[in-house]
Amino acid sequence: MTIKSRSAYETQKLGISLAKKLSGGEIILLHGNLGAGKTTFVQGLAKGLGVKGRVTSPTFILVRKHEIPKESLIFWHIDLYRMADEEEITGLGLSDLWPDKKNVVVIEWPEKIEKVLPEKRIEIDFRVISETEREIEVRNLEIRN
């Protein structure tokens, strides 16, 4: 499915909409250049899942954990942009998150750990069309772990 977003607000709305289709156990991979809308999308996704408070990119700390008590879920936002070494990343133990059905895991820059990612995953590509427009392609939404 490919969607054209004409604003940050529309990108967030897409995240909110996708959140309604999640039940836990999903791994969501976000591909796209800097400024393509990945974090904006994650903010909407988090809101749609019921995360309270501000959601920012974990670029410098790598991983942010948000508990969603109402849904008994944990939302993990991972940003691997600043990581250069795959060994360093795999040493973080992120693959321990994949099998837990209470986790919803979103990874920005997943190509840095391609070898350890599970086969069953939702992939989303963000392409910049103009300063405000994005083309967003969602693949494998029907796949559940």
PDB file of C-alpha atoms in Angstrom:
ATOM      1  CA  MET A   1       0.000   0.000   0.000  1.00  0.00           C
ATOM      2  CA  THR A   2       1.408   3.410  -0.968  1.00  0.00           C
ATOM      3  CA  ILE A   3       0.150   6.647   0.538  1.00  0.00           C
ATOM      4  CA  LYS A   4       1.004  10.240  -0.299  1.00  0.00           C
ATOM      5  CA  SER A   5       1.340  12.482   2.741  1.00  0.00           C
ATOM      6  CA  ARG A   6       1.121  16.205   2.163  1.00  0.00           C
ATOM      7  CA  SER A   7       2.168  17.300   5.666  1.00  0.00           C
ATOM      8  CA  ALA A   8       3.691  16.207   8.960  1.00  0.00           C
ATOM      9  CA  TYR A   9       0.158  16.095  10.345  1.00  0.00           C
ATOM     10  CA  GLU A  10      -0.919  13.594   7.658  1.00  0.00           C
ATOM     11  CA  THR A  11       2.176  11.487   8.353  1.00  0.00           C
ATOM     12  CA  GLN A  12       1.281  11.390  12.046  1.00  0.00           C
ATOM     13  CA  LYS A  13      -2.315  10.480  11.175  1.00  0.00           C
ATOM     14  CA  LEU A  14      -1.000   7.527   9.167  1.00  0.00           C
ATOM     15  CA  GLY A  15       0.914   6.384  12.253  1.00  0.00           C
ATOM     16  CA  ILE A  16      -2.214   6.682  14.403  1.00  0.00           C
ATOM     17  CA  SER A  17      -4.179   4.690  11.835  1.00  0.00           C
ATOM     18  CA  LEU A  18      -1.556   1.932  11.636  1.00  0.00           C
ATOM     19  CA  ALA A  19      -1.452   1.664  15.432  1.00  0.00           C
ATOM     20  CA  LYS A  20      -5.078   0.523  15.419  1.00  0.00           C
ATOM     21  CA  LYS A  21      -4.038  -2.556  13.414  1.00  0.00           C
ATOM     22  CA  LEU A  22      -1.357  -3.652  15.891  1.00  0.00           C
ATOM     23  CA  SER A  23      -1.864  -6.078  18.744  1.00  0.00           C
ATOM     24  CA  GLY A  24       1.687  -6.702  19.957  1.00  0.00           C
ATOM     25  CA  GLY A  25       4.579  -8.748  18.675  1.00  0.00           C
ATOM     26  CA  GLU A  26       5.126  -6.576  15.599  1.00  0.00           C
ATOM     27  CA  ILE A  27       8.526  -5.482  14.339  1.00  0.00           C
ATOM     28  CA  ILE A  28       8.250  -2.347  12.181  1.00  0.00           C
ATOM     29  CA  LEU A  29      11.209  -1.239  10.089  1.00  0.00           C
ATOM     30  CA  LEU A  30      11.387   2.352   8.869  1.00  0.00           C
ATOM     31  CA  HIS A  31      13.518   3.127   5.805  1.00  0.00           C
ATOM     32  CA  GLY A  32      14.253   6.583   4.447  1.00  0.00           C
ATOM     33  CA  ASN A  33      16.699   9.446   4.348  1.00  0.00           C
ATOM     34  CA  LEU A  34      17.150  12.003   7.098  1.00  0.00           C
ATOM     35  CA  GLY A  35      14.123  14.285   7.215  1.00  0.00           C
ATOM     36  CA  ALA A  36      11.892  11.847   5.351  1.00  0.00           C
ATOM     37  CA  GLY A  37       9.294  11.661   8.141  1.00  0.00           C
ATOM     38  CA  LYS A  38      10.215   8.526  10.076  1.00  0.00           C
ATOM     39  CA  THR A  39      10.183  10.103  13.539  1.00  0.00           C
ATOM     40  CA  THR A  40       7.046  12.089  12.717  1.00  0.00           C
ATOM     41  CA  PHE A  41       5.364   8.810  11.785  1.00  0.00           C
ATOM     42  CA  VAL A  42       6.590   7.195  15.023  1.00  0.00           C
ATOM     43  CA  GLN A  43       5.042  10.034  17.022  1.00  0.00           C
ATOM     44  CA  GLY A  44       1.666   9.257  15.460  1.00  0.00           C
ATOM     45  CA  LEU A  45       2.129   5.523  15.960  1.00  0.00           C
ATOM     46  CA  ALA A  46       2.949   6.047  19.627  1.00  0.00           C
ATOM     47  CA  LYS A  47      -0.057   8.304  20.090  1.00  0.00           C
ATOM     48  CA  GLY A  48      -2.298   5.737  18.417  1.00  0.00           C
ATOM     49  CA  LEU A  49      -0.980   3.030  20.754  1.00  0.00           C
ATOM     50  CA  GLY A  50      -1.718   5.185  23.798  1.00  0.00           C
ATOM     51  CA  VAL A  51       1.778   6.350  24.706  1.00  0.00           C
ATOM     52  CA  LYS A  52       1.537   9.339  27.021  1.00  0.00           C
ATOM     53  CA  GLY A  53       3.961  12.228  26.826  1.00  0.00           C
ATOM     54  CA  ARG A  54       6.328  13.443  24.170  1.00  0.00           C
ATOM     55  CA  VAL A  55       7.977  10.981  21.806  1.00  0.00           C
ATOM     56  CA  THR A  56      11.357  12.032  20.456  1.00  0.00           C
ATOM     57  CA  SER A  57      13.962  10.216  18.430  1.00  0.00           C
ATOM     58  CA  PRO A  58      16.388   8.173  20.507  1.00  0.00           C
ATOM     59  CA  THR A  59      19.284   9.080  18.190  1.00  0.00           C
ATOM     60  CA  PHE A  60      21.794   9.601  21.001  1.00  0.00           C
ATOM     61  CA  ILE A  61      20.528   6.979  23.458  1.00  0.00           C
ATOM     62  CA  LEU A  62      19.538   4.414  20.765  1.00  0.00           C
ATOM     63  CA  VAL A  63      16.490   2.945  22.508  1.00  0.00           C
ATOM     64  CA  ARG A  64      13.444   4.419  24.213  1.00  0.00           C
ATOM     65  CA  LYS A  65      10.975   2.238  26.056  1.00  0.00           C
ATOM     66  CA  HIS A  66       7.369   3.393  26.515  1.00  0.00           C
ATOM     67  CA  GLU A  67       5.011   1.290  28.597  1.00  0.00           C
ATOM     68  CA  ILE A  68       1.342   1.271  27.658  1.00  0.00           C
ATOM     69  CA  PRO A  69      -0.382  -0.137  30.762  1.00  0.00           C
ATOM     70  CA  LYS A  70      -3.899   0.110  29.331  1.00  0.00           C
ATOM     71  CA  GLU A  71      -2.962  -2.228  26.479  1.00  0.00           C
ATOM     72  CA  SER A  72      -0.359  -4.255  28.426  1.00  0.00           C
ATOM     73  CA  LEU A  73       2.138  -3.435  25.670  1.00  0.00           C
ATOM     74  CA  ILE A  74       5.631  -2.030  25.564  1.00  0.00           C
ATOM     75  CA  PHE A  75       6.516   0.298  22.690  1.00  0.00           C
ATOM     76  CA  TRP A  76      10.200   0.229  21.792  1.00  0.00           C
ATOM     77  CA  HIS A  77      11.558   3.022  19.580  1.00  0.00           C
ATOM     78  CA  ILE A  78      15.051   2.247  18.301  1.00  0.00           C
ATOM     79  CA  ASP A  79      17.187   4.598  16.210  1.00  0.00           C
ATOM     80  CA  LEU A  80      20.411   3.106  14.840  1.00  0.00           C
ATOM     81  CA  TYR A  81      21.504   6.126  12.790  1.00  0.00           C
ATOM     82  CA  ARG A  82      24.630   6.837  14.821  1.00  0.00           C
ATOM     83  CA  MET A  83      25.708   3.211  15.067  1.00  0.00           C
ATOM     84  CA  ALA A  84      28.480   2.238  12.680  1.00  0.00           C
ATOM     85  CA  ASP A  85      29.412  -1.274  13.720  1.00  0.00           C
ATOM     86  CA  GLU A  86      26.984  -4.187  13.407  1.00  0.00           C
ATOM     87  CA  GLU A  87      28.783  -6.060  16.209  1.00  0.00           C
ATOM     88  CA  GLU A  88      28.255  -3.108  18.525  1.00  0.00           C
ATOM     89  CA  ILE A  89      24.547  -3.083  17.684  1.00  0.00           C
ATOM     90  CA  THR A  90      24.025  -6.829  18.073  1.00  0.00           C
ATOM     91  CA  GLY A  91      25.752  -6.582  21.453  1.00  0.00           C
ATOM     92  CA  LEU A  92      22.811  -4.492  22.653  1.00  0.00           C
ATOM     93  CA  GLY A  93      20.609  -7.602  22.700  1.00  0.00           C
ATOM     94  CA  LEU A  94      17.857  -6.092  20.584  1.00  0.00           C
ATOM     95  CA  SER A  95      16.975  -9.485  19.110  1.00  0.00           C
ATOM     96  CA  ASP A  96      15.708 -10.458  22.568  1.00  0.00           C
ATOM     97  CA  LEU A  97      12.782  -8.091  21.918  1.00  0.00           C
ATOM     98  CA  TRP A  98      11.528  -9.858  18.766  1.00  0.00           C
ATOM     99  CA  PRO A  99       9.730 -12.885  20.251  1.00  0.00           C
ATOM    100  CA  ASP A 100       7.826 -11.085  23.040  1.00  0.00           C
ATOM    101  CA  LYS A 101       4.187 -10.579  22.017  1.00  0.00           C
ATOM    102  CA  LYS A 102       3.885  -7.643  24.438  1.00  0.00           C
ATOM    103  CA  ASN A 103       6.406  -5.649  22.428  1.00  0.00           C
ATOM    104  CA  VAL A 104       5.788  -3.362  19.497  1.00  0.00           C
ATOM    105  CA  VAL A 105       9.259  -2.598  18.140  1.00  0.00           C
ATOM    106  CA  VAL A 106       9.948   0.229  15.687  1.00  0.00           C
ATOM    107  CA  ILE A 107      13.432   0.554  14.220  1.00  0.00           C
ATOM    108  CA  GLU A 108      14.770   3.537  12.303  1.00  0.00           C
ATOM    109  CA  TRP A 109      17.803   2.699  10.091  1.00  0.00           C
ATOM    110  CA  PRO A 110      17.209  -1.095  10.309  1.00  0.00           C
ATOM    111  CA  GLU A 111      19.577  -1.811   7.418  1.00  0.00           C
ATOM    112  CA  LYS A 112      22.379  -1.600   9.990  1.00  0.00           C
ATOM    113  CA  ILE A 113      21.234  -4.889  11.561  1.00  0.00           C
ATOM    114  CA  GLU A 114      19.693  -6.606   8.552  1.00  0.00           C
ATOM    115  CA  LYS A 115      21.314  -9.958   9.400  1.00  0.00           C
ATOM    116  CA  VAL A 116      19.603 -10.295  12.790  1.00  0.00           C
ATOM    117  CA  LEU A 117      16.136  -9.006  11.921  1.00  0.00           C
ATOM    118  CA  PRO A 118      13.249 -11.479  11.986  1.00  0.00           C
ATOM    119  CA  GLU A 119      11.692 -12.578   8.706  1.00  0.00           C
ATOM    120  CA  LYS A 120       8.209 -11.528   9.787  1.00  0.00           C
ATOM    121  CA  ARG A 121       8.184  -7.751   9.869  1.00  0.00           C
ATOM    122  CA  ILE A 122       6.331  -4.729   8.623  1.00  0.00           C
ATOM    123  CA  GLU A 123       8.459  -2.495   6.416  1.00  0.00           C
ATOM    124  CA  ILE A 124       7.743   1.138   5.673  1.00  0.00           C
ATOM    125  CA  ASP A 125       9.633   3.221   3.110  1.00  0.00           C
ATOM    126  CA  PHE A 126       9.581   7.031   3.270  1.00  0.00           C
ATOM    127  CA  ARG A 127      10.431   8.975   0.120  1.00  0.00           C
ATOM    128  CA  VAL A 128      10.712  12.759  -0.023  1.00  0.00           C
ATOM    129  CA  ILE A 129       8.655  14.217  -2.881  1.00  0.00           C
ATOM    130  CA  SER A 130       8.920  17.887  -1.897  1.00  0.00           C
ATOM    131  CA  GLU A 131       9.523  19.967   1.211  1.00  0.00           C
ATOM    132  CA  THR A 132       6.132  18.918   2.631  1.00  0.00           C
ATOM    133  CA  GLU A 133       5.134  15.846   0.599  1.00  0.00           C
ATOM    134  CA  ARG A 134       6.177  12.265   1.261  1.00  0.00           C
ATOM    135  CA  GLU A 135       5.393   8.988  -0.440  1.00  0.00           C
ATOM    136  CA  ILE A 136       5.023   6.265   2.171  1.00  0.00           C
ATOM    137  CA  GLU A 137       4.927   2.615   1.189  1.00  0.00           C
ATOM    138  CA  VAL A 138       3.795   0.066   3.764  1.00  0.00           C
ATOM    139  CA  ARG A 139       4.696  -3.584   3.081  1.00  0.00           C
ATOM    140  CA  ASN A 140       3.719  -6.762   4.923  1.00  0.00           C
ATOM    141  CA  LEU A 141       1.112  -5.144   7.165  1.00  0.00           C
ATOM    142  CA  GLU A 142      -0.873  -8.379   7.078  1.00  0.00           C
ATOM    143  CA  ILE A 143       2.063 -10.336   8.544  1.00  0.00           C
ATOM    144  CA  ARG A 144       1.869 -11.015  12.252  1.00  0.00           C
ATOM    145  CA  ASN A 145       4.506 -12.719  14.369  1.00  0.00           C
TER     146      ASN A 145
END
